[in-house]
C-alpha positions as a Markdown table, in Angstrom:
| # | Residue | x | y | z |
|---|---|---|---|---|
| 1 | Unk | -37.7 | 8.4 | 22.5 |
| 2 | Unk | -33.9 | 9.3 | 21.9 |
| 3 | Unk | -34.7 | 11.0 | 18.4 |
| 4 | Unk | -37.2 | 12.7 | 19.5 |
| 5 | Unk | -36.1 | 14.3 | 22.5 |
| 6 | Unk | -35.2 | 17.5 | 20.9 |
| 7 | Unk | -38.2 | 17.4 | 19.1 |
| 8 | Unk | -40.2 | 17.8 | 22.2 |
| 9 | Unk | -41.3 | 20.8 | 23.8 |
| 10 | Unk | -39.7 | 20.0 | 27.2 |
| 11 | Unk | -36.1 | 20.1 | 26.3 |
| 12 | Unk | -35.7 | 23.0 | 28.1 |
| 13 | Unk | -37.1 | 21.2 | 31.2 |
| 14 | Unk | -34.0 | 18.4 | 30.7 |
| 15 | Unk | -31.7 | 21.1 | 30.1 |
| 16 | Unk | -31.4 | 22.7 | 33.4 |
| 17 | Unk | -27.7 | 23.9 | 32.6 |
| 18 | Unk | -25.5 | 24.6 | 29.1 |
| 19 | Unk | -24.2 | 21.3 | 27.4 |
| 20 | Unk | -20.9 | 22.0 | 25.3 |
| 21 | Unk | -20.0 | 20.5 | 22.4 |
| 22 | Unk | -16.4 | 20.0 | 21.3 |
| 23 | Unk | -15.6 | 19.0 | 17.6 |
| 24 | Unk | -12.5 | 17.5 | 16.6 |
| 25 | Unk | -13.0 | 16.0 | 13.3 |
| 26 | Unk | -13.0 | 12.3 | 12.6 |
| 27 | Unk | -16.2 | 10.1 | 9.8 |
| 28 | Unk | -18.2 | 11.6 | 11.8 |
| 29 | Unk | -17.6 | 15.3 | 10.3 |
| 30 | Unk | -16.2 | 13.2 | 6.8 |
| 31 | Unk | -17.8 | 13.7 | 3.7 |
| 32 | Unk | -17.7 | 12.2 | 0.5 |
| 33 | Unk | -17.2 | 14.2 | -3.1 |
| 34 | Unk | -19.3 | 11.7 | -5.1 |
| 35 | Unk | -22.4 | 10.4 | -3.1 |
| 36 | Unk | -21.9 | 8.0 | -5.6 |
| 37 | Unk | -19.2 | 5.9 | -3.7 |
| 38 | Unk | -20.5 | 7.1 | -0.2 |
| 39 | Unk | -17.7 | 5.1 | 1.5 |
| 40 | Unk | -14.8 | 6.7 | -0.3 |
| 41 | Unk | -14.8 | 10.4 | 1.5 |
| 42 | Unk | -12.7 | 12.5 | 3.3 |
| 43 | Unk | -12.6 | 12.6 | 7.3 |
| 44 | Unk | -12.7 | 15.8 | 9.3 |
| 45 | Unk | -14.5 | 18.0 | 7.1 |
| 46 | Unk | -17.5 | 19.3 | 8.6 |
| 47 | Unk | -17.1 | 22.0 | 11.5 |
| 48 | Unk | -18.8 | 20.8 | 14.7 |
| 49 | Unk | -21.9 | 24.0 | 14.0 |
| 50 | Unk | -22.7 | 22.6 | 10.7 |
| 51 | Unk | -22.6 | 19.1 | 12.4 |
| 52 | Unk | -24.8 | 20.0 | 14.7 |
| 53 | Unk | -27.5 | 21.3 | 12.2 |
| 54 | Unk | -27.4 | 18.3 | 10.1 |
| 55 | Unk | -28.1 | 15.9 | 13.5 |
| 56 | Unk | -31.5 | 17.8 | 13.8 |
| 57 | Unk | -30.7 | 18.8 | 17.2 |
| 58 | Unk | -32.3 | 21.5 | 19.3 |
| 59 | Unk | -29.5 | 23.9 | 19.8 |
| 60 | Unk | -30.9 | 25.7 | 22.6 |
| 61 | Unk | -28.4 | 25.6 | 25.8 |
| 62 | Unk | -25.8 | 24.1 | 23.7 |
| 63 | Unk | -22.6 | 25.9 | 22.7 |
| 64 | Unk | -19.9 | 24.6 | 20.4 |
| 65 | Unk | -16.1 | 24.6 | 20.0 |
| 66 | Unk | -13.9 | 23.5 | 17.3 |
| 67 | Unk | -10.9 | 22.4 | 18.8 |
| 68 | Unk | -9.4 | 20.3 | 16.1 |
| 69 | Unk | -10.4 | 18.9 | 13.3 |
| 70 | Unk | -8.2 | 15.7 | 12.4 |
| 71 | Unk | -8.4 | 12.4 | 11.0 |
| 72 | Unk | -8.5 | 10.5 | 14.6 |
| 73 | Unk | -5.1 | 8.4 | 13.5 |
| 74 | Unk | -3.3 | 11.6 | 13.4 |
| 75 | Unk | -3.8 | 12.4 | 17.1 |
| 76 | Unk | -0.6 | 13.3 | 18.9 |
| 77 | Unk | 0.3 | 14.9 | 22.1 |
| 78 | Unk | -0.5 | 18.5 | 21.0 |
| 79 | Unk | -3.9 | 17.6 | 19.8 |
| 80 | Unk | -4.8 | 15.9 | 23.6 |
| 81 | Unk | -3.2 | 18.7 | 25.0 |
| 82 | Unk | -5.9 | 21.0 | 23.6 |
| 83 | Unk | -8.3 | 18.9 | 24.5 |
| 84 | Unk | -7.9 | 18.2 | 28.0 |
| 85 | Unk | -7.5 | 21.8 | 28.0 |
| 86 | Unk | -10.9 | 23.0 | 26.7 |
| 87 | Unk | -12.8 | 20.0 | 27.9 |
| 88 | Unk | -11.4 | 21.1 | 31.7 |
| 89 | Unk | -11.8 | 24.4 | 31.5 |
| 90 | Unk | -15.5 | 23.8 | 30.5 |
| 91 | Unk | -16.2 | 21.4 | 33.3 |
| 92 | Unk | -15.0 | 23.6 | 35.5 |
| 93 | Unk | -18.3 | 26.5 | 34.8 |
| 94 | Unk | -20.9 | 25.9 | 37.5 |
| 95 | Unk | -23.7 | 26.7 | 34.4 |
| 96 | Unk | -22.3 | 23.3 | 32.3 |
| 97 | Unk | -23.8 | 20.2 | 33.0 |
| 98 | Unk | -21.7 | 18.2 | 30.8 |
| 99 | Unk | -19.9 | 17.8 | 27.7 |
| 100 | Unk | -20.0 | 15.8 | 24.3 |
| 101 | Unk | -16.9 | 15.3 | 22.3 |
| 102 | Unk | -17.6 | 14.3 | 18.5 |
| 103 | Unk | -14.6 | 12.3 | 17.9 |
| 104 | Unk | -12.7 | 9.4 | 15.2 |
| 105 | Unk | -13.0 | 5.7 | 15.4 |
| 106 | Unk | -9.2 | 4.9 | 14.9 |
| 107 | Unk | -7.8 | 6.3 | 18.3 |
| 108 | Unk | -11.1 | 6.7 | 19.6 |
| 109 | Unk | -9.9 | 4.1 | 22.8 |
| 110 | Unk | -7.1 | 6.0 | 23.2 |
| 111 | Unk | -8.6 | 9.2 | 23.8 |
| 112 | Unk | -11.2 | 7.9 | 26.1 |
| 113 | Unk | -8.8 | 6.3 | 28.1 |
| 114 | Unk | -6.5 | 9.2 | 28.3 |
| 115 | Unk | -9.9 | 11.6 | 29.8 |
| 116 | Unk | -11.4 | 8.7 | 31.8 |
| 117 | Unk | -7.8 | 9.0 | 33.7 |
| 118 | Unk | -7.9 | 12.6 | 33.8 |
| 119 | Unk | -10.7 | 14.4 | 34.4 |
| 120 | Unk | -13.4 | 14.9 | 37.6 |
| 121 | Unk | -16.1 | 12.2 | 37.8 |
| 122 | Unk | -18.6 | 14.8 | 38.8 |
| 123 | Unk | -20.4 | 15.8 | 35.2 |
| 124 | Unk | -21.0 | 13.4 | 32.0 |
| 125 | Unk | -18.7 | 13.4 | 29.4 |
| 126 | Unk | -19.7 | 11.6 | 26.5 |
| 127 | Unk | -17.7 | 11.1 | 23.2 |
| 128 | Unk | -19.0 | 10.2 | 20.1 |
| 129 | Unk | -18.3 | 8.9 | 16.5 |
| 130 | Unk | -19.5 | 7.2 | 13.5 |
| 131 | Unk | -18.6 | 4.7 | 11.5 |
| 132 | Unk | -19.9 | 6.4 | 8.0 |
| 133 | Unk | -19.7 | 10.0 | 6.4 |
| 134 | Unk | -22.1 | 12.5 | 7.4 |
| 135 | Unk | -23.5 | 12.2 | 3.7 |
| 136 | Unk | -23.7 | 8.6 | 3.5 |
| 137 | Unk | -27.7 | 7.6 | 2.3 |
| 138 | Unk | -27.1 | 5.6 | 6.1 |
| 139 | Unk | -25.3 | 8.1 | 7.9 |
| 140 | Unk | -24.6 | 6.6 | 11.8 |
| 141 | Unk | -23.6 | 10.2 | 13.1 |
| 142 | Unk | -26.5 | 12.0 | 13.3 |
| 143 | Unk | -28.5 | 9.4 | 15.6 |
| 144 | Unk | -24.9 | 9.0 | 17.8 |
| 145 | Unk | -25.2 | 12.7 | 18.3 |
| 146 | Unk | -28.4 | 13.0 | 19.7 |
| 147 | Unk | -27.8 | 10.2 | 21.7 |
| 148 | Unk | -24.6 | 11.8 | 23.6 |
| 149 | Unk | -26.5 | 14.7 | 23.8 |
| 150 | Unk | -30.0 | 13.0 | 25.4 |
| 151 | Unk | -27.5 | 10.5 | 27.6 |
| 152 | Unk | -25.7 | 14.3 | 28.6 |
| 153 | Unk | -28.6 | 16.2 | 29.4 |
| 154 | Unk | -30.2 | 13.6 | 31.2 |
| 155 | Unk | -26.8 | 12.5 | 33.2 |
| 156 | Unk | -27.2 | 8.9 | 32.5 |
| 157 | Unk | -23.8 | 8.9 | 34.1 |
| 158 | Unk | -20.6 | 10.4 | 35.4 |
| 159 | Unk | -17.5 | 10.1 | 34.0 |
| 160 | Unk | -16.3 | 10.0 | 30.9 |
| 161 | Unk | -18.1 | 7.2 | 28.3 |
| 162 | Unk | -18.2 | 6.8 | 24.8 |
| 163 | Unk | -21.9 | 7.0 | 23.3 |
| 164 | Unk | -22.7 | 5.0 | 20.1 |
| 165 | Unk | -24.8 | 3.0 | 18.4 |
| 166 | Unk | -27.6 | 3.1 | 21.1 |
| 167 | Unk | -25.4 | 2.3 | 23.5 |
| 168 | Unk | -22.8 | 3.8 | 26.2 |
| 169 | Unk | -19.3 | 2.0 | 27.3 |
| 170 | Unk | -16.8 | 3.2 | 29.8 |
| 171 | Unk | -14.2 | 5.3 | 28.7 |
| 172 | Unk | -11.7 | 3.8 | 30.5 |
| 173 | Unk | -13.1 | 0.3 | 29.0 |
| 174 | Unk | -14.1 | 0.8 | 25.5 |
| 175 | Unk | -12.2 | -0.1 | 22.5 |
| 176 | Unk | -12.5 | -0.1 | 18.9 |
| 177 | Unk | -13.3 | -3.9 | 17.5 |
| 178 | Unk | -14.6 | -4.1 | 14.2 |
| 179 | Unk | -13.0 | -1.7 | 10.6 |
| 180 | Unk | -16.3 | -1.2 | 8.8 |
| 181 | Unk | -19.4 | -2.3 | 11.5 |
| 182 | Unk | -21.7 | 0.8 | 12.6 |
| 183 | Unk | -21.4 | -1.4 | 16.1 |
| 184 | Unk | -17.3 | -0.7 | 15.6 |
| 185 | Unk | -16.8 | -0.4 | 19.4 |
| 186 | Unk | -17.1 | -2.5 | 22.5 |
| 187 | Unk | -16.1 | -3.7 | 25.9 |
| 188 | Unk | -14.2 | -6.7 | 27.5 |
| 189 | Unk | -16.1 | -6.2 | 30.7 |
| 190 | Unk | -19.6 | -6.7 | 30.4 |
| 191 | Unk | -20.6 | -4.1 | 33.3 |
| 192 | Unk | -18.8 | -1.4 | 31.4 |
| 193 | Unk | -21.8 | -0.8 | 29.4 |
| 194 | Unk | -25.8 | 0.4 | 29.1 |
| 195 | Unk | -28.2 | 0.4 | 27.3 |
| 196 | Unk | -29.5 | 4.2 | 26.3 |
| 197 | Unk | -33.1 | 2.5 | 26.1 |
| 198 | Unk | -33.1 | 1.2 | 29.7 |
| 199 | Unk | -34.3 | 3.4 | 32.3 |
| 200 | Unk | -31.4 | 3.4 | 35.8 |
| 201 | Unk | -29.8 | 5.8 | 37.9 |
| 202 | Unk | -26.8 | 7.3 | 36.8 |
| 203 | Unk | -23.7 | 5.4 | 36.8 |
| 204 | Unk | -19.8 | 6.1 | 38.6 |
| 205 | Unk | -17.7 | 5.6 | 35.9 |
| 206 | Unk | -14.2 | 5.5 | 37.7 |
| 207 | Unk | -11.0 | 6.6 | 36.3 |
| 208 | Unk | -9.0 | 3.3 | 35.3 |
| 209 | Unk | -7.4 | 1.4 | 37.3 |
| 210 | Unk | -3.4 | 2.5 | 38.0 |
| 211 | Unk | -0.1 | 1.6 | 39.1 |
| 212 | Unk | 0.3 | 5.0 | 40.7 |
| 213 | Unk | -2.5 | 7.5 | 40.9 |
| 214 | Unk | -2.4 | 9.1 | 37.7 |
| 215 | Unk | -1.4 | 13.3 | 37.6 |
| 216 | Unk | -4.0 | 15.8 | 37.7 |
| 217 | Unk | -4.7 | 17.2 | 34.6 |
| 218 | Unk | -3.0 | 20.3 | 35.7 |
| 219 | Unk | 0.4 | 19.0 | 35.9 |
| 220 | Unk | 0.2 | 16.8 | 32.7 |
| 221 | Unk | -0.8 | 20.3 | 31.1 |
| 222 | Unk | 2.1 | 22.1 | 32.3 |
| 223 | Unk | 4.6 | 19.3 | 31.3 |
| 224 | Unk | 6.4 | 20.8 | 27.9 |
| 225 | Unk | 7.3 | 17.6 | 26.1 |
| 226 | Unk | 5.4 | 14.7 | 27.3 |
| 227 | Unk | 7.5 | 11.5 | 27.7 |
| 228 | Unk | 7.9 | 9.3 | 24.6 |
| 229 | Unk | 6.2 | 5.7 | 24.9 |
| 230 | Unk | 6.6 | 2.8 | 21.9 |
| 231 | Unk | 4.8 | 0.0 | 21.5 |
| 232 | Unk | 6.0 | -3.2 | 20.1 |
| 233 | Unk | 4.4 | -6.3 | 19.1 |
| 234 | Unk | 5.5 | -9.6 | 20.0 |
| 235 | Unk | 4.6 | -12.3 | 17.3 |
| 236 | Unk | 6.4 | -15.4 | 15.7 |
| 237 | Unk | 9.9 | -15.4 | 14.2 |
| 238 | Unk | 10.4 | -11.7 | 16.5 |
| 239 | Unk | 13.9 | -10.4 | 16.2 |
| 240 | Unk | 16.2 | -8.5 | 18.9 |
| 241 | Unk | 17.5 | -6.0 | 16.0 |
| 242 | Unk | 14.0 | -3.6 | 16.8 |
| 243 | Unk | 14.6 | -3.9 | 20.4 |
| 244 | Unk | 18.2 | -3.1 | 20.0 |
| 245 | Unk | 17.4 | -0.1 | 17.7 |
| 246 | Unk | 15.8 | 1.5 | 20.3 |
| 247 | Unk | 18.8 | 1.5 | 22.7 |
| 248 | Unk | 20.0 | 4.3 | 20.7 |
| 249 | Unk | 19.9 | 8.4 | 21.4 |
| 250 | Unk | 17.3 | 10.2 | 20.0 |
| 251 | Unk | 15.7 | 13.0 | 20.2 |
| 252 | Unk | 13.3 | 12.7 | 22.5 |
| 253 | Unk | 14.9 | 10.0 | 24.1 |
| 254 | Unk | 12.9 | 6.2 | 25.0 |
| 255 | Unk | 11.4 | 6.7 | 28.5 |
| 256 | Unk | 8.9 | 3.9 | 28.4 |
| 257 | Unk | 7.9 | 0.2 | 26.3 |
| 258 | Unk | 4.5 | -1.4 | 26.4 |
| 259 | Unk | 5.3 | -5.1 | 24.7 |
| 260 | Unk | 2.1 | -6.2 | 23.2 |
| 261 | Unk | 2.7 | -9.5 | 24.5 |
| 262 | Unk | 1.4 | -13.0 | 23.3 |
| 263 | Unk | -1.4 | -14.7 | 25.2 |
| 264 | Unk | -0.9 | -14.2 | 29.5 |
| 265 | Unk | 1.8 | -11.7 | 29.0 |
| 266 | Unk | 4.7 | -13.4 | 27.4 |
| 267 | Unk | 7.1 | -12.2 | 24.8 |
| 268 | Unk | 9.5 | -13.9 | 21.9 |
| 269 | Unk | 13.0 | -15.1 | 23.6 |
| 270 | Unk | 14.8 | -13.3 | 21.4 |
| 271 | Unk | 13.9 | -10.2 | 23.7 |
| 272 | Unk | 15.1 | -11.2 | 27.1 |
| 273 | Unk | 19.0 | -9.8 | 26.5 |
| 274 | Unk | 17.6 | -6.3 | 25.6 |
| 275 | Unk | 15.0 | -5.7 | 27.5 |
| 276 | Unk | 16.9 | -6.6 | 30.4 |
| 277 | Unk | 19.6 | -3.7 | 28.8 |
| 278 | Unk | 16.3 | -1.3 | 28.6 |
| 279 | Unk | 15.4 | -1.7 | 31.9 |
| 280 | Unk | 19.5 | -1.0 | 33.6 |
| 281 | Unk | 19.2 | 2.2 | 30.9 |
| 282 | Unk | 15.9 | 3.7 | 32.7 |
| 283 | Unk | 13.3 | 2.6 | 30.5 |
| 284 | Unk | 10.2 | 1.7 | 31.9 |
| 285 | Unk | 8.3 | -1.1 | 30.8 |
| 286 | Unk | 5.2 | -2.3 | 30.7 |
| 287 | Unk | 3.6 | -5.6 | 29.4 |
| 288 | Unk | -0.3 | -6.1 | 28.0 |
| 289 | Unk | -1.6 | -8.8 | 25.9 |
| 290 | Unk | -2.3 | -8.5 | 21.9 |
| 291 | Unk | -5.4 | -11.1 | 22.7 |
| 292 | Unk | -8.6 | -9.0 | 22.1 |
| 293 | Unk | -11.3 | -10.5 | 24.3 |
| 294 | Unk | -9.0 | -11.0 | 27.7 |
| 295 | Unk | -6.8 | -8.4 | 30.2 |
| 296 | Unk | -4.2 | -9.4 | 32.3 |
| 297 | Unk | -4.1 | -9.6 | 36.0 |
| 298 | Unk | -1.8 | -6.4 | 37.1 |
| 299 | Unk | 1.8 | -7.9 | 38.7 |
| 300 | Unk | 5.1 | -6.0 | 39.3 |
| 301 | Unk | 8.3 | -8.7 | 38.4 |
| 302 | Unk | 11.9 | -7.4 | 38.0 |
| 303 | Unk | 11.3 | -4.3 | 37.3 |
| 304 | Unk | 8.2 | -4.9 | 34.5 |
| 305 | Unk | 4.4 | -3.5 | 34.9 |
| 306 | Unk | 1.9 | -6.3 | 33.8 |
| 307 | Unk | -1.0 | -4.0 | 33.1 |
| 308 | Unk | -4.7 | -4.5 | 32.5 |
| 309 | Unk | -5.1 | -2.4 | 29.4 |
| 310 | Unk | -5.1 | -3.4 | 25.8 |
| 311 | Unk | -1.5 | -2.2 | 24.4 |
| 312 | Unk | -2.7 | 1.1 | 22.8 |
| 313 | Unk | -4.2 | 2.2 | 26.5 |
| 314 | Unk | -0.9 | 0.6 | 28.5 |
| 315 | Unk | 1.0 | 3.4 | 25.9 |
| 316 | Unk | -1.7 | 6.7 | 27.4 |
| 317 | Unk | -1.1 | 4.9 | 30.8 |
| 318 | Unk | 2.8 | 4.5 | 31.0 |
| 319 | Unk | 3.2 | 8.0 | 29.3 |
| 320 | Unk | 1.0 | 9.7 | 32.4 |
| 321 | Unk | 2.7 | 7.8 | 35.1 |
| 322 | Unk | 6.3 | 8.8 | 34.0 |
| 323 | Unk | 4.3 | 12.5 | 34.3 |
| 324 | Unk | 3.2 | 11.8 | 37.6 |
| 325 | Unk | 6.6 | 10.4 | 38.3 |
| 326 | Unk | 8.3 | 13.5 | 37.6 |
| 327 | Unk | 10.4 | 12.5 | 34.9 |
| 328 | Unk | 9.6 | 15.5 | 32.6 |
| 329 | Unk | 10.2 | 19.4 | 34.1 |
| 330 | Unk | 7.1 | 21.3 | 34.3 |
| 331 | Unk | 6.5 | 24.9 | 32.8 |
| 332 | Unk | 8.4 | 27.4 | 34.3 |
């Protein structure tokens, strides 16, 4: 049913209003120079019309915008800047009923995480990737974009998700779990998903949950320099002298730590002198576990945020709540 949809003569019945699609680069747009060695290619290098055409989609009340077009591991501030940007100024046209973001694997969680805490719950967004180039003989993309856009049109939820491999996971959930596997992303929660193939109404998907209500997308967007977050891993044999080396100036200065802690949200002891030196300086910490399959249960000790994300998500979630917090001065 999803691959034919747009084959159908009653798309235009499902499509009551515009659906936008964003580009941004990632496998899915990649492309490899010998189709030879399919799995050695180049990310980011189809635009988001030509996309489009080669998913065999019905491009009838659809409209597409290239706002980046990036390997997903070089995402940085600016490029989610943009993004929020477009994607909000699109949900905000009474004639769209929702958008799809094509998107990379490797910061894929972050992204979604990021929206999920940022933008209305009123219209679907649904982000997409693949795992393979678009000219790989088993190219994943294609089917994952028709997908979004069948699971947009007919608002299987609203909210932000992530739509792949036949299957849709909360934004604010979802996270990337496997290097090579078309089935690369997943859940911890098991109600953060659906099935595209199962017929229900549509679905609430809530912004995460937060220590403070996170900004509006407004004031994160009018923030100049957003605050700089680290991450830091704690394993065996962990040494004070990284911990230390943050303590010094730069430029921008540390505002916040997430410590990718070791099983319930515990950390080397080699720490405990300097983070206790980060926290009289200002710096904000937060604590999630490096464990895959578990969260922990959110507590506030001495100062430290234990958080239920997975450390890549606590670093979007620290960074907006020192927005929200004030810590950064607005445009003028």
């Amino acid at each position: 049913f999803l691959t034919s949809f747009y084959n159908s003569a009653t798309v235009g019945e499902h499509m009551l209003q515009k659906i936008i699609i964003l580009g941004t680069g990632g496998t899915i747009a990649g492309w490899a120079s010998d189709p030879e060695q399919p799995q050695r290619y180049q990310s980011a290098q189809l635009g988001v019309e030509t996309l489009l055409a080669s998913s065999a989609v019905n491009l009838q009340d659809l409209e597409f915008e290239q706002v980046a077009q990036i390997d997903s591991k070089d995402a940085s501030d600016e490029f989610w800047r943009k993004l929020l940007s477009r994607a909000l100024h699109h949900l905000q046209r009474p004639d769209v009923q929702g958008l799809v973001i094509t998107h990379g694997t490797d910061t894929l969680e972050e992204t979604a995480f990021f929206l999920s805490a940022l933008l209305p719950c009123d219209k679907p967004v649904a982000l997409t990737a693949a795992m393979r180039a678009a000219n790989h003989p088993q190219a994943d993309g294609p089917e994952n974009v028709r997908n979004a856009i069948s699971a947009v049109a007919q608002t299987r939820f609203k909210g932000v998700a992530v739509v792949m491999a036949g299957r849709w996971w909360a934004g604010s959930q979802v996270q990337k779990l496997k290097a090579y596997a078309p089935e690369a992303v997943g859940v911890f929660e098991p109600w953060a998903w659906g099935d595209l193939l199962e017929s229900m109404p549509p679905v609430i998907l809530s912004p995460p949950e937060s220590v403070t209500p996170w900004p509006g997308p407004e004031t994160v967007l009018a923030h100049l320099q957003w605050p700089r977050v680290e991450v830091l891993l704690s394993h065996a044999g962990a040494q004070a002298w990284l911990l230390k080396a943050l303590l010094k100036d730069t430029d921008p200065p540390l505002s916040g730590l997430v410590l990718a802690a070791t099983g319930a949200g515990t950390w080397h002891q080699s720490w405990d002198g300097v983070i206790v030196e980060l926290l009289a300086r200002g710096t904000s910490i937060w604590v999630s576990t490096r464990c895959a399959l578990d969260r922990l249960a959110p507590r506030h000790e001495q100062g430290i945020e234990w958080v239920p994300y997975t450390p890549v998500q606590a670093r979007v979630g620290l960074m907006l709540t020192l927005i929200g917090s004030g810590l950064q001065k607005p445009v003028p």
